[in-house]
Amino acid sequence: KAGVTQTPRYLIKTRGQQVTLSCSPISGHRSVSWYQQTPGQGLQFLFEYFSETQRNKGNFPGRFSGRQFSNSRSEMNVSTLELGDSALYLCASSKDVNTGELFFGEGSRLTVL
Amino acid sequence: GQQVMQIPQYQHVQEGEDFTTYCNSSTTLSNIQWYKQRPGGHPVFLIQLVKSGEVKKQKRLTFQFGEAKKNSSLHITATQTTDVGTYFCAGPEGYSTLTFGKGTMLLVSP
């Protein structure tokens, strides 16, 4: 069974640009969550999608957005990049976040210069 | 919102010593999960505890869920270099969010 796939794995952007990250969940998983991981703040929740609906959003500015498609694949977008957006962005899938474990992808490491 | 605190932030032990990390939530949890992240890797699920006072063991790892379902601990007996990594606890917030503690980084010297 294939795991959670995130693309791209690494990317470098400059301030002001925008970025789109993609996540393909495990087959059959309908919940996709996104987390931002930085050394100082740990794993911070961005948003969660279930059956194409955003069920919850973390405390991040509106520059951070996401969506989920009918095949459960998800994308997140960050516009007007700032230096502080440099982080590892992790996607995790589950059958339902309240019933069990999250399966994380390898992450997309974003560097903003 | 819910806060999940972990202590210590960092611990360095000699191989063979024991290790414990503690997790405390500001709210009562329906369950608590533990994850391990190896250096350069991604978090990997270890276990979920659901019942008050529950204790579960996985080889040298012992997980406990407090009676009030607000705290938990992970104890590793006789650490090995393969135990190196960051250990996170996480609790559900609502029905769609898992809130993570900041983790305890474990370094094991041979």
Short mmCIF file of C-alpha atoms in Angstrom, two decimals:
data_model
loop_
_atom_site.label_atom_id
_atom_site.label_comp_id
_atom_site.label_asym_id
_atom_site.label_seq_id
_atom_site.Cartn_x
_atom_site.Cartn_y
_atom_site.Cartn_z
CA LYS A 1 0.00 0.00 0.00
CA ALA A 2 1.55 3.30 -1.09
CA GLY A 3 2.17 5.87 1.61
CA VAL A 4 1.43 9.57 1.65
CA THR A 5 3.20 11.30 -1.20
CA GLN A 6 4.19 14.94 -1.08
CA THR A 7 5.62 17.00 -3.91
CA PRO A 8 7.90 18.77 -4.31
CA ARG A 9 10.26 17.55 -1.60
CA TYR A 10 12.45 20.62 -1.66
CA LEU A 11 11.95 24.09 -3.04
CA ILE A 12 13.53 27.49 -2.79
CA LYS A 13 11.53 30.67 -3.31
CA THR A 14 12.11 34.36 -2.81
CA ARG A 15 10.09 36.75 -0.72
CA GLY A 16 6.84 37.81 -2.34
CA GLN A 17 6.49 34.71 -4.48
CA GLN A 18 3.83 32.09 -3.99
CA VAL A 19 4.08 28.33 -3.68
CA THR A 20 1.78 25.36 -4.13
CA LEU A 21 2.43 22.07 -2.38
CA SER A 22 0.72 18.82 -3.23
CA CYS A 23 -0.25 15.81 -1.17
CA SER A 24 -1.62 12.44 -2.26
CA PRO A 25 -3.05 10.54 0.72
CA ILE A 26 -3.14 6.83 1.27
CA SER A 27 -5.83 5.21 -0.83
CA GLY A 28 -9.12 5.16 1.05
CA HIS A 29 -8.16 7.95 3.44
CA ARG A 30 -10.55 10.88 3.24
CA SER A 31 -8.99 13.17 5.84
CA VAL A 32 -5.92 15.21 4.98
CA SER A 33 -4.22 17.49 7.48
CA TRP A 34 -1.40 19.93 6.94
CA TYR A 35 1.20 20.94 9.51
CA GLN A 36 4.03 23.43 9.52
CA GLN A 37 7.13 22.26 11.35
CA THR A 38 9.84 24.66 12.47
CA PRO A 39 12.60 24.12 15.05
CA GLY A 40 11.18 26.68 17.44
CA GLN A 41 7.45 26.00 17.15
CA GLY A 42 7.23 22.29 16.59
CA LEU A 43 4.28 20.92 14.63
CA GLN A 44 1.66 23.59 14.09
CA PHE A 45 -1.71 22.71 12.62
CA LEU A 46 -2.60 24.51 9.40
CA PHE A 47 -5.87 22.94 8.23
CA GLU A 48 -7.76 19.71 7.81
CA TYR A 49 -9.93 18.56 4.94
CA PHE A 50 -12.45 15.77 4.79
CA SER A 51 -14.39 14.93 1.66
CA GLU A 52 -13.40 18.21 0.02
CA THR A 53 -14.56 20.29 3.00
CA GLN A 54 -12.25 22.28 5.23
CA ARG A 55 -13.32 21.25 8.71
CA ASN A 56 -10.82 23.26 10.69
CA LYS A 57 -8.13 25.86 10.23
CA GLY A 58 -5.22 26.73 12.47
CA ASN A 59 -4.05 30.15 13.53
CA PHE A 60 -2.29 31.15 10.34
CA PRO A 61 -2.80 34.26 8.17
CA GLY A 62 -5.00 34.20 5.11
CA ARG A 63 -1.92 33.83 2.90
CA PHE A 64 -2.13 30.16 3.74
CA SER A 65 -4.90 28.33 1.93
CA GLY A 66 -5.69 24.85 0.80
CA ARG A 67 -8.15 22.64 -0.91
CA GLN A 68 -9.03 19.02 -1.39
CA PHE A 69 -10.14 17.37 -4.57
CA SER A 70 -12.73 14.65 -5.10
CA ASN A 71 -9.99 12.00 -5.19
CA SER A 72 -8.84 13.19 -1.72
CA ARG A 73 -5.64 14.69 -3.06
CA SER A 74 -4.90 18.01 -1.43
CA GLU A 75 -2.95 21.13 -2.19
CA MET A 76 -1.87 24.00 -0.02
CA ASN A 77 -0.86 27.40 -1.24
CA VAL A 78 1.14 30.13 0.41
CA SER A 79 1.04 33.53 -1.24
CA THR A 80 3.33 36.53 -0.74
CA LEU A 81 6.01 34.44 0.89
CA GLU A 82 7.88 35.77 3.89
CA LEU A 83 11.21 34.64 5.32
CA GLY A 84 9.38 33.18 8.32
CA ASP A 85 7.49 30.79 6.06
CA SER A 86 10.64 28.70 5.69
CA ALA A 87 9.70 25.37 7.19
CA LEU A 88 8.96 21.73 6.62
CA TYR A 89 5.34 21.37 5.51
CA LEU A 90 3.92 18.00 6.42
CA CYS A 91 0.81 16.41 5.07
CA ALA A 92 -0.89 13.60 6.94
CA SER A 93 -3.80 11.41 6.01
CA SER A 94 -6.16 9.28 8.03
CA LYS A 95 -9.47 7.55 7.62
CA ASP A 96 -10.77 10.09 10.12
CA VAL A 97 -8.55 12.17 12.37
CA ASN A 98 -10.59 11.46 15.48
CA THR A 99 -10.43 7.69 15.21
CA GLY A 100 -6.80 6.89 14.85
CA GLU A 101 -3.34 7.52 13.66
CA LEU A 102 -2.09 10.04 11.18
CA PHE A 103 0.13 8.83 8.38
CA PHE A 104 2.63 11.51 7.48
CA GLY A 105 4.35 12.14 4.20
CA GLU A 106 8.04 12.94 3.92
CA GLY A 107 7.24 16.63 3.79
CA SER A 108 8.03 19.55 1.53
CA ARG A 109 10.94 21.63 2.74
CA LEU A 110 10.46 25.25 1.75
CA THR A 111 13.24 27.79 1.96
CA VAL A 112 12.36 31.43 1.42
CA LEU A 113 15.26 33.73 0.56
CA GLY B 1 -7.59 26.44 22.37
CA GLN B 2 -6.15 23.24 23.69
CA GLN B 3 -2.50 23.22 24.71
CA VAL B 4 -0.28 20.18 24.94
CA MET B 5 2.96 20.59 26.86
CA GLN B 6 5.89 18.20 26.89
CA ILE B 7 8.89 17.99 29.16
CA PRO B 8 11.78 17.82 28.92
CA GLN B 9 12.49 19.55 25.62
CA TYR B 10 15.74 17.68 25.25
CA GLN B 11 17.53 14.80 26.93
CA HIS B 12 20.92 13.27 26.34
CA VAL B 13 21.52 9.81 27.82
CA GLN B 14 24.16 7.12 27.67
CA GLU B 15 23.15 3.95 25.91
CA GLY B 16 21.57 1.61 28.43
CA GLU B 17 20.08 4.37 30.59
CA ASP B 18 16.34 4.84 30.90
CA PHE B 19 14.41 7.77 29.45
CA THR B 20 11.02 9.30 30.24
CA THR B 21 9.08 12.08 28.56
CA TYR B 22 5.94 13.62 30.02
CA CYS B 23 2.94 15.13 28.31
CA ASN B 24 0.26 17.36 29.84
CA SER B 25 -2.88 18.69 28.24
CA SER B 26 -4.85 21.76 29.27
CA THR B 27 -8.07 19.82 28.60
CA THR B 28 -9.33 16.28 29.10
CA LEU B 29 -8.50 14.14 26.11
CA SER B 30 -10.59 11.45 24.47
CA ASN B 31 -7.35 9.74 23.53
CA ILE B 32 -3.66 10.48 23.26
CA GLN B 33 -1.27 9.45 20.53
CA TRP B 34 2.51 9.21 20.47
CA TYR B 35 4.73 9.71 17.45
CA LYS B 36 8.45 9.39 16.81
CA GLN B 37 10.40 11.46 14.32
CA ARG B 38 13.90 10.37 13.43
CA PRO B 39 16.40 13.09 12.45
CA GLY B 40 15.61 14.16 8.89
CA GLY B 41 12.46 12.07 8.84
CA HIS B 42 8.76 12.50 9.35
CA PRO B 43 6.60 11.67 12.38
CA VAL B 44 5.63 8.02 12.64
CA PHE B 45 2.77 6.79 14.78
CA LEU B 46 3.74 4.71 17.79
CA ILE B 47 0.57 4.14 19.78
CA GLN B 48 -2.84 5.43 20.83
CA LEU B 49 -4.15 5.30 24.40
CA VAL B 50 -7.87 5.65 25.03
CA LYS B 51 -8.80 4.48 28.51
CA SER B 52 -8.18 6.29 31.78
CA GLY B 53 -5.15 4.78 33.53
CA GLU B 54 -4.25 2.70 30.47
CA VAL B 55 -0.74 1.24 30.24
CA LYS B 56 0.61 -0.26 27.05
CA LYS B 57 3.99 -1.76 26.30
CA GLN B 58 5.90 -2.11 23.08
CA LYS B 59 9.11 -4.01 23.79
CA ARG B 60 11.23 -1.51 25.77
CA LEU B 61 8.65 1.31 25.49
CA THR B 62 5.94 1.79 28.12
CA PHE B 63 3.11 4.26 27.57
CA GLN B 64 0.75 5.49 30.26
CA PHE B 65 -2.43 7.55 30.12
CA GLY B 66 -3.32 9.37 33.32
CA GLU B 67 -6.42 8.71 35.37
CA ALA B 68 -7.81 12.15 34.58
CA LYS B 69 -6.96 11.70 30.87
CA LYS B 70 -4.98 14.94 30.89
CA ASN B 71 -1.47 13.57 31.09
CA SER B 72 0.61 10.80 29.62
CA SER B 73 4.14 9.48 29.69
CA LEU B 74 6.49 7.45 27.55
CA HIS B 75 9.25 5.49 29.26
CA ILE B 76 12.06 3.76 27.41
CA THR B 77 14.03 1.14 29.29
CA ALA B 78 17.69 0.61 28.48
CA THR B 79 17.92 3.05 25.59
CA GLN B 80 19.66 2.11 22.36
CA THR B 81 21.14 4.34 19.67
CA THR B 82 18.18 3.43 17.48
CA ASP B 83 15.91 5.28 19.94
CA VAL B 84 17.38 8.62 18.85
CA GLY B 85 14.74 11.05 17.63
CA THR B 86 12.02 13.39 18.78
CA TYR B 87 9.01 11.98 20.57
CA PHE B 88 5.72 13.83 20.26
CA CYS B 89 2.46 13.37 22.06
CA ALA B 90 -0.75 14.57 20.43
CA GLY B 91 -4.35 14.91 21.45
CA PRO B 92 -7.51 15.45 19.41
CA GLU B 93 -9.10 18.88 19.53
CA GLY B 94 -12.65 18.74 18.34
CA TYR B 95 -13.25 16.14 15.66
CA SER B 96 -10.86 17.29 13.01
CA THR B 97 -7.62 18.42 14.62
CA LEU B 98 -4.71 16.71 16.33
CA THR B 99 -2.71 19.08 18.55
CA PHE B 100 0.92 18.14 19.04
CA GLY B 101 3.24 18.90 21.89
CA LYS B 102 6.57 20.45 20.95
CA GLY B 103 8.28 17.14 21.47
CA THR B 104 11.20 15.76 23.46
CA MET B 105 14.41 15.30 21.55
CA LEU B 106 16.33 12.22 22.70
CA LEU B 107 20.02 11.82 22.00
CA VAL B 108 21.69 8.54 22.92
CA SER B 109 25.46 8.26 23.14
CA PRO B 110 27.04 4.83 22.65
#
